[in-house]
Amino acid sequence: MDISFIDKKLENIYSKVLNNSRLSREEGIYIYKTHDLIGVGQIAGHVRRSLHGNKAFYIYNQHLNYTNVCKNRCLFCAYARDRKEKGAYTWSIEEIEKKLLERIDEPVNELHIVGGLNDALTFDYFIDLLKTVKKIRPKATIKAFTSVEIDYLSRLADLSIDQTIDRLKQAGLEMMPGGGAEILNSRIHKELFPGKINHKRWLEIIRAVHNAGIKTNATMLYGHIETIEERVDHLITLRELQDETNGFSAFIPLAFHSENTKLSHLPATTAVDDLKNVAAARLMLDNFDHIKAYWVMIGEKLAQVALSFGADDLDGTIIEERITHMAGAKSALGLTKDQMENMITKAGFEPVERDSFYNPKT
Ligand code: V47
Ligand code: SF4
C-alpha cells in the first residue's frame, strides 16, 4: 500500500514495518513525537489489517469489582477506600452470587474480576469466589486478579507464587487481566504508587503466571507524569517478556482519568494522544496479537476511530464498570451487543464476537 506521508521521516519506519523489521526505541519515540497522526495511523492500520483483515473483536463480558477497600492508595486511583470510609464496600460470596444471578439470562462469556487489597478477606474467600463463579457460570471464562493481587494472595496464604497460582487455577482461574502494570519504571513507582509492587515484581509474577500456562493481558496507564521515553521503555519491556514467554494475549493502553484522584490538577488525555498510544502499541508490540481500544476510558466514539489506528478489539459489553467511572469517565456503564456491533460496522469493520482466547463465538 502506498502512503503519502506529511512527515517524510515516517517513510523509513513504514519500510521497516513492510520488511517485518523490529522498530527501535528511537523509532518508538518518533512515533509519539511526530505530528503526522494520520501517517502513523496508516502504518499501524496496515499492520492491524495484515494480522486481522477486516475483523474487529468484542466479547460479552461482565466486570465484578469485589471490593474497593485497598491499603495501597495509588495516587492515580479514585476507586479505593479505607475500610471505614464512606462508600467502602466488600461483597460477600452471597452478594457475588446475586450479582451473577441478576444477569444469568444474558450470554456472558467472560467474568473480569479484580478488586483492592482488603486485609479483612482471607485466602479462602478468593477460592470460594472463583468456585462460586464457576458453579453459576460454568461455561464462561474467569479472567481474574492482577499481579498485584497475586502477590498479596501469596503473602496472605503464605504460599510461593507458583503454589498460589496453582491453587487459584484449581479453583477456576483461567486467565488474568493486564492491570497493575501502570508504567514499568522505578521513578513513577516511587512517585505514584509506592505502596504497590514494583515493576520487577510485576514482571516476575507475570512470568510465573505465563510459565504456569495462564495467558494474561498487559496494560499501560498513560497521561499522568510519564515521559514519552518512559512509555516506549514500558512497551519494549513488555515486548521482551513476550519474546520469552509468548504468554500475553492483548495489550490495552489505559487513558488516565484524574477526577477524584490526588492528581486532579492534571488535564484529560487528548484524542491525538489516545490514538497515538494505540498506534504506537500496534507498531512497537510486533509480537502481540491484539491491541484493545478500551471504550470505557477513551469513549465509545474514539474507540471506534481507534479501529483504524491499530486496534482490533473493543473489549466488551462490560456491565457496571467502576474503576474509571469513579475517576470521572463519561462513557456508558455498559454497552449492549447491538451497540458494540453497530460501532464496529459503522467503522467499516466486521464484528466478531469472541471468547477470552479470541475464538469466534459460534
Ligand atoms: O490497574 C486505575 C487503571 C486498571 C485509573 O486486561 C486507571 O482485558 C485510568 O487493567 N484512570 C484496571 N485508569 C483496568 C484494567 C483493564 C481494563 C480493561 C481490560 C483489561 C484487560 C484490563 O485501571 C488499573 C490501573 O492501571 N486505573 N485508576 C484512573 N483514574
Ligand atoms: Fe488499590 Fe488498585 Fe486503586 Fe492502587 S489502583 S489503590 S492497588 S485499587
mmCIF file of C-alpha atoms and ligand atoms in Angstrom:
data_model
loop_
_atom_site.group_PDB
_atom_site.id
_atom_site.type_symbol
_atom_site.label_atom_id
_atom_site.label_comp_id
_atom_site.label_asym_id
_atom_site.label_seq_id
_atom_site.Cartn_x
_atom_site.Cartn_y
_atom_site.Cartn_z
ATOM 1 C CA MET A 1 0.000 0.000 0.000
ATOM 2 C CA ASP A 2 1.384 3.414 -0.970
ATOM 3 C CA ILE A 3 1.181 6.054 1.722
ATOM 4 C CA SER A 4 1.907 9.688 1.062
ATOM 5 C CA PHE A 5 3.315 10.940 4.366
ATOM 6 C CA ILE A 6 3.205 14.567 5.509
ATOM 7 C CA ASP A 7 6.232 13.727 7.666
ATOM 8 C CA LYS A 8 8.675 12.116 5.249
ATOM 9 C CA LYS A 9 10.675 10.644 8.159
ATOM 10 C CA LEU A 10 7.855 8.146 8.614
ATOM 11 C CA GLU A 11 8.830 6.541 5.286
ATOM 12 C CA ASN A 12 11.756 4.750 6.972
ATOM 13 C CA ILE A 13 9.524 3.415 9.721
ATOM 14 C CA TYR A 14 6.989 2.238 7.146
ATOM 15 C CA SER A 15 9.606 0.414 5.077
ATOM 16 C CA LYS A 16 10.908 -1.315 8.206
ATOM 17 C CA VAL A 17 7.358 -2.382 9.039
ATOM 18 C CA LEU A 18 6.865 -3.682 5.479
ATOM 19 C CA ASN A 19 10.085 -5.718 5.873
ATOM 20 C CA ASN A 20 8.891 -7.091 9.222
ATOM 21 C CA SER A 21 11.869 -5.459 10.970
ATOM 22 C CA ARG A 22 11.541 -4.650 14.643
ATOM 23 C CA LEU A 23 11.267 -0.939 15.459
ATOM 24 C CA SER A 24 13.899 0.582 17.749
ATOM 25 C CA ARG A 25 13.447 2.681 20.902
ATOM 26 C CA GLU A 26 14.251 5.830 18.874
ATOM 27 C CA GLU A 27 11.621 4.940 16.284
ATOM 28 C CA GLY A 28 9.089 4.335 19.056
ATOM 29 C CA ILE A 29 9.836 7.773 20.466
ATOM 30 C CA TYR A 30 9.496 9.293 16.998
ATOM 31 C CA ILE A 31 6.053 7.718 16.540
ATOM 32 C CA TYR A 32 4.906 9.664 19.594
ATOM 33 C CA LYS A 33 6.706 12.874 18.645
ATOM 34 C CA THR A 34 5.681 13.275 15.002
ATOM 35 C CA HIS A 35 2.682 15.485 14.242
ATOM 36 C CA ASP A 36 1.704 13.256 11.325
ATOM 37 C CA LEU A 37 -1.018 11.448 13.220
ATOM 38 C CA ILE A 38 -2.688 10.155 10.077
ATOM 39 C CA GLY A 39 0.638 8.836 8.768
ATOM 40 C CA VAL A 40 1.291 6.921 11.985
ATOM 41 C CA GLY A 41 -2.306 5.659 11.928
ATOM 42 C CA GLN A 42 -1.955 4.419 8.369
ATOM 43 C CA ILE A 43 1.149 2.383 9.207
ATOM 44 C CA ALA A 44 -0.484 0.919 12.317
ATOM 45 C CA GLY A 45 -3.696 0.324 10.343
ATOM 46 C CA HIS A 46 -1.694 -1.602 7.750
ATOM 47 C CA VAL A 47 -0.223 -3.881 10.440
ATOM 48 C CA ARG A 48 -3.637 -4.366 12.007
ATOM 49 C CA ARG A 49 -5.173 -5.338 8.671
ATOM 50 C CA SER A 50 -2.352 -7.700 7.784
ATOM 51 C CA LEU A 51 -2.955 -9.517 11.094
ATOM 52 C CA HIS A 52 -6.748 -9.477 11.295
ATOM 53 C CA GLY A 53 -8.075 -8.287 7.947
ATOM 54 C CA ASN A 54 -11.385 -6.563 8.395
ATOM 55 C CA LYS A 55 -12.310 -8.287 11.634
ATOM 56 C CA ALA A 56 -12.859 -6.364 14.870
ATOM 57 C CA PHE A 57 -13.360 -8.373 18.034
ATOM 58 C CA TYR A 58 -15.515 -7.871 21.095
ATOM 59 C CA ILE A 59 -16.679 -10.031 23.973
ATOM 60 C CA TYR A 60 -19.844 -10.321 26.025
ATOM 61 C CA ASN A 61 -18.322 -9.833 29.472
ATOM 62 C CA GLN A 62 -19.222 -8.773 32.978
ATOM 63 C CA HIS A 63 -16.955 -6.986 35.461
ATOM 64 C CA LEU A 64 -17.047 -7.891 39.142
ATOM 65 C CA ASN A 65 -15.092 -5.498 41.378
ATOM 66 C CA TYR A 66 -15.462 -7.421 44.638
ATOM 67 C CA THR A 67 -14.104 -4.721 46.975
ATOM 68 C CA ASN A 68 -12.909 -1.137 46.781
ATOM 69 C CA VAL A 69 -11.170 -1.362 50.154
ATOM 70 C CA CYS A 70 -7.478 -1.087 49.376
ATOM 71 C CA LYS A 71 -4.490 -0.289 51.505
ATOM 72 C CA ASN A 72 -2.285 0.741 48.595
ATOM 73 C CA ARG A 73 -3.856 4.108 47.820
ATOM 74 C CA CYS A 74 -2.107 4.767 44.496
ATOM 75 C CA LEU A 75 -2.189 8.489 43.711
ATOM 76 C CA PHE A 76 -3.998 7.919 40.395
ATOM 77 C CA CYS A 77 -6.813 5.840 41.873
ATOM 78 C CA ALA A 78 -10.275 7.245 42.600
ATOM 79 C CA TYR A 79 -11.744 3.854 43.334
ATOM 80 C CA ALA A 80 -10.006 2.772 46.562
ATOM 81 C CA ARG A 81 -11.369 3.486 50.059
ATOM 82 C CA ASP A 82 -10.226 2.828 53.607
ATOM 83 C CA ARG A 83 -12.289 0.191 55.369
ATOM 84 C CA LYS A 84 -14.331 2.649 57.459
ATOM 85 C CA GLU A 85 -14.528 5.384 54.826
ATOM 86 C CA LYS A 86 -17.860 6.432 53.303
ATOM 87 C CA GLY A 87 -18.518 4.460 50.137
ATOM 88 C CA ALA A 88 -16.319 1.494 51.107
ATOM 89 C CA TYR A 89 -17.800 -1.865 50.106
ATOM 90 C CA THR A 90 -16.859 -5.539 50.070
ATOM 91 C CA TRP A 91 -19.149 -8.093 48.506
ATOM 92 C CA SER A 92 -19.814 -11.300 50.365
ATOM 93 C CA ILE A 93 -19.869 -14.539 48.383
ATOM 94 C CA GLU A 94 -23.706 -14.379 48.575
ATOM 95 C CA GLU A 95 -23.685 -10.878 47.088
ATOM 96 C CA ILE A 96 -21.431 -12.067 44.282
ATOM 97 C CA GLU A 97 -23.844 -14.925 43.648
ATOM 98 C CA LYS A 98 -26.682 -12.401 43.487
ATOM 99 C CA LYS A 99 -24.774 -10.180 41.012
ATOM 100 C CA LEU A 100 -24.216 -13.191 38.763
ATOM 101 C CA LEU A 101 -27.791 -14.444 39.009
ATOM 102 C CA GLU A 102 -29.204 -10.989 38.175
ATOM 103 C CA ARG A 103 -27.749 -11.451 34.671
ATOM 104 C CA ILE A 104 -28.000 -15.180 34.301
ATOM 105 C CA ASP A 105 -30.232 -14.865 31.212
ATOM 106 C CA GLU A 106 -27.552 -12.914 29.367
ATOM 107 C CA PRO A 107 -24.925 -14.753 27.262
ATOM 108 C CA VAL A 108 -21.957 -13.650 29.382
ATOM 109 C CA ASN A 109 -18.771 -15.274 28.126
ATOM 110 C CA GLU A 110 -16.155 -13.871 30.481
ATOM 111 C CA LEU A 111 -16.079 -12.633 34.064
ATOM 112 C CA HIS A 112 -13.442 -9.971 34.629
ATOM 113 C CA ILE A 113 -12.793 -9.957 38.384
ATOM 114 C CA VAL A 114 -10.453 -7.524 40.157
ATOM 115 C CA GLY A 115 -10.501 -5.615 43.432
ATOM 116 C CA GLY A 116 -8.494 -3.789 46.076
ATOM 117 C CA LEU A 117 -6.189 -5.251 48.718
ATOM 118 C CA ASN A 118 -8.516 -5.682 51.689
ATOM 119 C CA ASP A 119 -6.987 -7.106 54.892
ATOM 120 C CA ALA A 120 -10.377 -8.382 56.024
ATOM 121 C CA LEU A 121 -10.530 -11.022 53.274
ATOM 122 C CA THR A 122 -8.990 -14.455 53.686
ATOM 123 C CA PHE A 123 -7.404 -16.663 51.037
ATOM 124 C CA ASP A 124 -10.438 -18.955 51.322
ATOM 125 C CA TYR A 125 -12.668 -16.062 50.252
ATOM 126 C CA PHE A 126 -10.814 -15.938 46.914
ATOM 127 C CA ILE A 127 -11.049 -19.687 46.442
ATOM 128 C CA ASP A 128 -14.785 -19.552 47.251
ATOM 129 C CA LEU A 129 -15.202 -16.597 44.912
ATOM 130 C CA LEU A 130 -13.690 -18.499 41.975
ATOM 131 C CA LYS A 131 -15.617 -21.691 42.739
ATOM 132 C CA THR A 132 -18.898 -19.797 43.079
ATOM 133 C CA VAL A 133 -18.424 -18.035 39.767
ATOM 134 C CA LYS A 134 -17.552 -21.338 38.074
ATOM 135 C CA LYS A 135 -20.613 -23.022 39.626
ATOM 136 C CA ILE A 136 -23.011 -20.330 38.429
ATOM 137 C CA ARG A 137 -21.344 -19.655 35.078
ATOM 138 C CA PRO A 138 -19.619 -22.957 34.155
ATOM 139 C CA LYS A 139 -19.175 -22.029 30.504
ATOM 140 C CA ALA A 140 -17.760 -18.527 30.993
ATOM 141 C CA THR A 141 -14.015 -17.900 31.342
ATOM 142 C CA ILE A 142 -12.770 -16.483 34.625
ATOM 143 C CA LYS A 143 -10.266 -13.715 33.919
ATOM 144 C CA ALA A 144 -9.278 -12.547 37.354
ATOM 145 C CA PHE A 145 -6.706 -10.762 39.517
ATOM 146 C CA THR A 146 -3.667 -8.717 38.585
ATOM 147 C CA SER A 147 -0.069 -9.391 39.619
ATOM 148 C CA VAL A 148 -0.711 -7.016 42.499
ATOM 149 C CA GLU A 149 -3.438 -9.289 43.867
ATOM 150 C CA ILE A 150 -1.414 -12.465 43.195
ATOM 151 C CA ASP A 151 1.499 -11.060 45.209
ATOM 152 C CA TYR A 152 -0.914 -10.113 48.005
ATOM 153 C CA LEU A 153 -2.658 -13.501 47.988
ATOM 154 C CA SER A 154 0.633 -15.373 48.156
ATOM 155 C CA ARG A 155 1.556 -13.431 51.294
ATOM 156 C CA LEU A 156 -1.939 -13.911 52.746
ATOM 157 C CA ALA A 157 -1.783 -17.667 52.223
ATOM 158 C CA ASP A 158 1.937 -17.952 52.992
ATOM 159 C CA LEU A 159 2.468 -19.757 49.703
ATOM 160 C CA SER A 160 5.023 -19.284 46.937
ATOM 161 C CA ILE A 161 3.854 -17.525 43.791
ATOM 162 C CA ASP A 162 3.823 -20.850 41.919
ATOM 163 C CA GLN A 163 1.757 -22.522 44.654
ATOM 164 C CA THR A 164 -0.658 -19.564 44.766
ATOM 165 C CA ILE A 165 -1.187 -19.683 41.018
ATOM 166 C CA ASP A 166 -1.717 -23.418 41.205
ATOM 167 C CA ARG A 167 -4.364 -23.121 43.940
ATOM 168 C CA LEU A 168 -6.202 -20.370 42.071
ATOM 169 C CA LYS A 169 -6.015 -22.347 38.845
ATOM 170 C CA GLN A 170 -7.522 -25.403 40.534
ATOM 171 C CA ALA A 171 -10.381 -23.221 41.821
ATOM 172 C CA GLY A 172 -11.195 -21.945 38.326
ATOM 173 C CA LEU A 173 -8.782 -19.151 37.338
ATOM 174 C CA GLU A 174 -8.219 -19.360 33.569
ATOM 175 C CA MET A 175 -6.787 -16.028 32.525
ATOM 176 C CA MET A 176 -5.512 -12.772 34.026
ATOM 177 C CA PRO A 177 -6.241 -9.179 33.011
ATOM 178 C CA GLY A 178 -3.438 -6.739 32.341
ATOM 179 C CA GLY A 179 -3.868 -4.238 35.164
ATOM 180 C CA GLY A 180 -1.379 -3.119 37.767
ATOM 181 C CA ALA A 181 1.472 -2.568 35.293
ATOM 182 C CA GLU A 182 0.883 1.217 35.195
ATOM 183 C CA ILE A 183 4.277 2.351 33.838
ATOM 184 C CA LEU A 184 7.036 -0.188 34.446
ATOM 185 C CA ASN A 185 9.543 2.308 35.827
ATOM 186 C CA SER A 186 11.023 2.946 39.290
ATOM 187 C CA ARG A 187 10.713 6.766 39.192
ATOM 188 C CA ILE A 188 6.982 6.567 38.545
ATOM 189 C CA HIS A 189 6.538 3.735 41.001
ATOM 190 C CA LYS A 190 8.131 5.861 43.718
ATOM 191 C CA GLU A 191 6.056 8.929 42.906
ATOM 192 C CA LEU A 192 2.645 7.477 42.143
ATOM 193 C CA PHE A 193 2.230 4.033 43.649
ATOM 194 C CA PRO A 194 4.919 3.335 46.243
ATOM 195 C CA GLY A 195 2.594 1.026 48.229
ATOM 196 C CA LYS A 196 2.153 -1.326 45.303
ATOM 197 C CA ILE A 197 4.574 -3.973 43.994
ATOM 198 C CA ASN A 198 7.283 -2.521 41.769
ATOM 199 C CA HIS A 199 7.840 -3.267 38.097
ATOM 200 C CA LYS A 200 10.404 -6.008 38.742
ATOM 201 C CA ARG A 201 7.908 -7.904 40.885
ATOM 202 C CA TRP A 202 5.087 -7.309 38.366
ATOM 203 C CA LEU A 203 7.217 -8.868 35.637
ATOM 204 C CA GLU A 204 8.396 -11.722 37.862
ATOM 205 C CA ILE A 205 4.797 -12.669 38.694
ATOM 206 C CA ILE A 206 3.583 -12.386 35.114
ATOM 207 C CA ARG A 207 6.488 -14.581 34.006
ATOM 208 C CA ALA A 208 5.461 -17.217 36.601
ATOM 209 C CA VAL A 209 1.814 -16.986 35.504
ATOM 210 C CA HIS A 210 2.771 -17.456 31.851
ATOM 211 C CA ASN A 211 5.035 -20.373 32.769
ATOM 212 C CA ALA A 212 2.051 -21.955 34.523
ATOM 213 C CA GLY A 213 0.219 -21.883 31.199
ATOM 214 C CA ILE A 214 -2.093 -18.969 32.001
ATOM 215 C CA LYS A 215 -2.405 -16.192 29.448
ATOM 216 C CA THR A 216 -2.544 -12.591 30.615
ATOM 217 C CA ASN A 217 -3.061 -9.195 29.097
ATOM 218 C CA ALA A 218 -0.829 -6.185 29.618
ATOM 219 C CA THR A 219 -1.741 -2.532 30.093
ATOM 220 C CA MET A 220 -0.066 0.869 30.240
ATOM 221 C CA LEU A 221 -1.570 3.741 32.214
ATOM 222 C CA TYR A 222 -0.633 6.902 30.334
ATOM 223 C CA GLY A 223 -1.416 10.605 30.566
ATOM 224 C CA HIS A 224 -0.079 11.454 34.063
ATOM 225 C CA ILE A 225 3.587 12.252 34.838
ATOM 226 C CA GLU A 226 5.278 9.812 32.495
ATOM 227 C CA THR A 227 7.552 10.892 29.644
ATOM 228 C CA ILE A 228 7.337 9.582 26.085
ATOM 229 C CA GLU A 229 10.647 7.791 26.649
ATOM 230 C CA GLU A 230 9.159 6.027 29.686
ATOM 231 C CA ARG A 231 6.142 4.912 27.628
ATOM 232 C CA VAL A 232 8.394 3.461 24.941
ATOM 233 C CA ASP A 233 10.579 1.705 27.505
ATOM 234 C CA HIS A 234 7.417 0.215 29.008
ATOM 235 C CA LEU A 235 6.400 -1.165 25.607
ATOM 236 C CA ILE A 236 9.882 -2.559 24.972
ATOM 237 C CA THR A 237 9.935 -4.259 28.391
ATOM 238 C CA LEU A 238 6.631 -5.975 27.554
ATOM 239 C CA ARG A 239 7.913 -6.914 24.089
ATOM 240 C CA GLU A 240 10.997 -8.551 25.625
ATOM 241 C CA LEU A 241 8.931 -10.572 28.105
ATOM 242 C CA GLN A 242 6.620 -11.641 25.287
ATOM 243 C CA ASP A 243 9.673 -12.859 23.309
ATOM 244 C CA GLU A 244 10.490 -15.034 26.271
ATOM 245 C CA THR A 245 7.062 -16.410 27.297
ATOM 246 C CA ASN A 246 4.582 -15.708 24.496
ATOM 247 C CA GLY A 247 2.010 -15.519 27.292
ATOM 248 C CA PHE A 248 0.469 -12.116 26.544
ATOM 249 C CA SER A 249 -2.782 -12.084 24.665
ATOM 250 C CA ALA A 250 -3.714 -8.405 24.270
ATOM 251 C CA PHE A 251 -2.272 -5.016 25.136
ATOM 252 C CA ILE A 252 -4.559 -2.260 26.390
ATOM 253 C CA PRO A 253 -3.452 1.382 26.635
ATOM 254 C CA LEU A 254 -5.339 2.964 29.578
ATOM 255 C CA ALA A 255 -6.011 6.720 29.403
ATOM 256 C CA PHE A 256 -5.637 8.336 32.815
ATOM 257 C CA HIS A 257 -8.753 9.971 34.330
ATOM 258 C CA SER A 258 -7.830 12.405 37.069
ATOM 259 C CA GLU A 259 -11.173 13.365 38.679
ATOM 260 C CA ASN A 260 -11.394 12.486 42.396
ATOM 261 C CA THR A 261 -7.712 11.484 42.482
ATOM 262 C CA LYS A 262 -4.694 13.142 44.108
ATOM 263 C CA LEU A 263 -3.665 14.154 40.578
ATOM 264 C CA SER A 264 -6.897 16.005 39.793
ATOM 265 C CA HIS A 265 -4.910 19.043 38.589
ATOM 266 C CA LEU A 266 -3.817 17.055 35.524
ATOM 267 C CA PRO A 267 -5.757 17.569 32.279
ATOM 268 C CA ALA A 268 -7.552 14.755 30.494
ATOM 269 C CA THR A 269 -5.680 12.981 27.713
ATOM 270 C CA THR A 270 -6.356 14.312 24.211
ATOM 271 C CA ALA A 271 -7.806 12.376 21.280
ATOM 272 C CA VAL A 272 -4.474 12.696 19.437
ATOM 273 C CA ASP A 273 -2.576 11.183 22.347
ATOM 274 C CA ASP A 274 -5.146 8.402 22.773
ATOM 275 C CA LEU A 275 -4.851 7.442 19.095
ATOM 276 C CA LYS A 276 -1.055 7.684 19.152
ATOM 277 C CA ASN A 277 -0.934 5.294 22.088
ATOM 278 C CA VAL A 278 -2.982 2.757 20.173
ATOM 279 C CA ALA A 279 -0.832 3.150 17.052
ATOM 280 C CA ALA A 280 2.484 3.110 18.961
ATOM 281 C CA ALA A 281 1.406 -0.068 20.745
ATOM 282 C CA ARG A 282 0.476 -1.755 17.454
ATOM 283 C CA LEU A 283 3.803 -0.811 15.912
ATOM 284 C CA MET A 284 6.141 -1.492 18.831
ATOM 285 C CA LEU A 285 4.452 -4.659 20.101
ATOM 286 C CA ASP A 286 5.142 -6.695 16.976
ATOM 287 C CA ASN A 287 4.809 -9.943 18.971
ATOM 288 C CA PHE A 288 1.366 -9.167 20.455
ATOM 289 C CA ASP A 289 -1.615 -10.484 18.519
ATOM 290 C CA HIS A 290 -4.172 -7.999 19.803
ATOM 291 C CA ILE A 291 -4.432 -4.324 20.721
ATOM 292 C CA LYS A 292 -7.582 -3.261 22.543
ATOM 293 C CA ALA A 293 -9.203 0.137 22.346
ATOM 294 C CA TYR A 294 -10.871 0.286 25.751
ATOM 295 C CA TRP A 295 -14.031 2.300 25.083
ATOM 296 C CA VAL A 296 -14.640 2.880 28.791
ATOM 297 C CA MET A 297 -11.540 5.054 29.005
ATOM 298 C CA ILE A 298 -11.359 6.755 25.606
ATOM 299 C CA GLY A 299 -15.100 6.898 24.986
ATOM 300 C CA GLU A 300 -17.216 4.970 22.515
ATOM 301 C CA LYS A 301 -16.635 7.405 19.651
ATOM 302 C CA LEU A 302 -12.843 7.492 19.788
ATOM 303 C CA ALA A 303 -12.655 3.736 20.350
ATOM 304 C CA GLN A 304 -14.460 3.337 17.043
ATOM 305 C CA VAL A 305 -11.856 5.535 15.308
ATOM 306 C CA ALA A 306 -9.045 3.600 17.044
ATOM 307 C CA LEU A 307 -10.023 0.556 14.960
ATOM 308 C CA SER A 308 -8.383 2.369 12.034
ATOM 309 C CA PHE A 309 -5.290 3.252 14.117
ATOM 310 C CA GLY A 310 -4.134 -0.253 15.011
ATOM 311 C CA ALA A 311 -6.751 -1.603 17.411
ATOM 312 C CA ASP A 312 -8.551 -4.832 16.530
ATOM 313 C CA ASP A 313 -10.611 -5.292 19.694
ATOM 314 C CA LEU A 314 -13.068 -3.101 21.597
ATOM 315 C CA ASP A 315 -13.059 -5.204 24.781
ATOM 316 C CA GLY A 316 -16.641 -5.874 25.749
ATOM 317 C CA THR A 317 -20.122 -5.095 26.932
ATOM 318 C CA ILE A 318 -18.625 -4.792 30.445
ATOM 319 C CA ILE A 319 -21.735 -4.061 32.541
ATOM 320 C CA GLU A 320 -21.149 -1.912 35.621
ATOM 321 C CA GLU A 321 -17.586 -0.639 35.220
ATOM 322 C CA ARG A 322 -16.464 1.136 38.426
ATOM 323 C CA ILE A 323 -12.741 1.924 38.420
ATOM 324 C CA THR A 324 -12.747 4.529 35.633
ATOM 325 C CA HIS A 325 -16.207 5.918 36.340
ATOM 326 C CA MET A 326 -15.148 6.806 39.902
ATOM 327 C CA ALA A 327 -12.394 8.877 38.231
ATOM 328 C CA GLY A 328 -14.835 10.797 36.050
ATOM 329 C CA ALA A 329 -15.247 8.688 32.886
ATOM 330 C CA LYS A 330 -18.253 9.895 30.899
ATOM 331 C CA SER A 331 -18.663 6.709 28.854
ATOM 332 C CA ALA A 332 -21.587 4.347 29.416
ATOM 333 C CA LEU A 333 -21.535 1.858 32.313
ATOM 334 C CA GLY A 334 -22.053 -0.932 29.823
ATOM 335 C CA LEU A 335 -22.988 -1.485 26.169
ATOM 336 C CA THR A 336 -25.328 -3.961 24.537
ATOM 337 C CA LYS A 337 -24.197 -6.462 21.915
ATOM 338 C CA ASP A 338 -26.100 -4.427 19.302
ATOM 339 C CA GLN A 339 -24.309 -1.240 20.314
ATOM 340 C CA MET A 340 -20.912 -2.957 20.088
ATOM 341 C CA GLU A 341 -21.718 -4.392 16.669
ATOM 342 C CA ASN A 342 -23.072 -1.079 15.446
ATOM 343 C CA MET A 343 -19.882 0.755 16.478
ATOM 344 C CA ILE A 344 -17.774 -1.786 14.601
ATOM 345 C CA THR A 345 -19.925 -1.987 11.473
ATOM 346 C CA LYS A 346 -20.207 1.787 11.131
ATOM 347 C CA ALA A 347 -16.395 1.991 11.289
ATOM 348 C CA GLY A 348 -16.227 -0.309 8.258
ATOM 349 C CA PHE A 349 -15.180 -3.488 10.072
ATOM 350 C CA GLU A 350 -16.741 -6.895 10.526
ATOM 351 C CA PRO A 351 -17.792 -7.566 14.138
ATOM 352 C CA VAL A 352 -16.616 -10.868 15.582
ATOM 353 C CA GLU A 353 -17.931 -11.864 18.978
ATOM 354 C CA ARG A 354 -15.118 -13.827 20.630
ATOM 355 C CA ASP A 355 -14.340 -15.818 23.754
ATOM 356 C CA SER A 356 -11.483 -14.896 26.090
ATOM 357 C CA PHE A 357 -8.978 -16.672 23.838
ATOM 358 C CA TYR A 358 -10.117 -14.983 20.621
ATOM 359 C CA ASN A 359 -12.028 -17.963 19.269
ATOM 360 C CA PRO A 360 -15.095 -16.699 17.410
ATOM 361 C CA LYS A 361 -18.260 -17.468 19.337
ATOM 362 C CA THR A 362 -20.330 -19.938 17.372
HETATM 363 O O1 V47 B 1 -4.716 -1.441 37.097
HETATM 364 C C1 V47 B 1 -6.710 2.977 37.938
HETATM 365 C C2 V47 B 1 -6.037 1.633 35.881
HETATM 366 C C3 V47 B 1 -6.514 -0.577 35.733
HETATM 367 C C4 V47 B 1 -7.313 4.800 36.967
HETATM 368 O O2 V47 B 1 -6.912 -6.989 30.729
HETATM 369 C C5 V47 B 1 -6.963 3.897 35.973
HETATM 370 O O3 V47 B 1 -8.662 -7.082 29.449
HETATM 371 C C6 V47 B 1 -7.433 5.442 34.346
HETATM 372 O O4 V47 B 1 -6.487 -3.182 33.915
HETATM 373 N N1 V47 B 1 -7.768 6.389 35.261
HETATM 374 C C7 V47 B 1 -7.681 -1.551 35.757
HETATM 375 N N2 V47 B 1 -7.022 4.193 34.677
HETATM 376 C C8 V47 B 1 -8.289 -1.739 34.379
HETATM 377 C C9 V47 B 1 -7.586 -2.793 33.586
HETATM 378 C C10 V47 B 1 -8.244 -3.392 32.400
HETATM 379 C C11 V47 B 1 -9.332 -2.772 31.822
HETATM 380 C C12 V47 B 1 -9.937 -3.375 30.723
HETATM 381 C C13 V47 B 1 -9.492 -4.567 30.209
HETATM 382 C C14 V47 B 1 -8.411 -5.191 30.813
HETATM 383 C C15 V47 B 1 -7.957 -6.492 30.304
HETATM 384 C C16 V47 B 1 -7.751 -4.602 31.902
HETATM 385 O O5 V47 B 1 -7.039 0.719 35.553
HETATM 386 C C17 V47 B 1 -5.653 -0.435 36.941
HETATM 387 C C18 V47 B 1 -4.981 0.880 36.672
HETATM 388 O O6 V47 B 1 -3.880 0.713 35.810
HETATM 389 N N3 V47 B 1 -6.586 2.789 36.603
HETATM 390 N N4 V47 B 1 -7.165 4.212 38.166
HETATM 391 C C19 V47 B 1 -7.728 6.108 36.575
HETATM 392 N N5 V47 B 1 -8.032 7.044 37.459
HETATM 393 FE FE1 SF4 B 2 -5.567 -0.250 45.201
HETATM 394 FE FE2 SF4 B 2 -5.521 -0.848 42.579
HETATM 395 FE FE3 SF4 B 2 -6.507 1.539 43.415
HETATM 396 FE FE4 SF4 B 2 -3.869 1.050 43.596
HETATM 397 S S1 SF4 B 2 -5.087 1.155 41.660
HETATM 398 S S2 SF4 B 2 -5.183 1.950 45.199
HETATM 399 S S3 SF4 B 2 -3.821 -1.148 44.067
HETATM 400 S S4 SF4 B 2 -7.367 -0.475 43.865
#
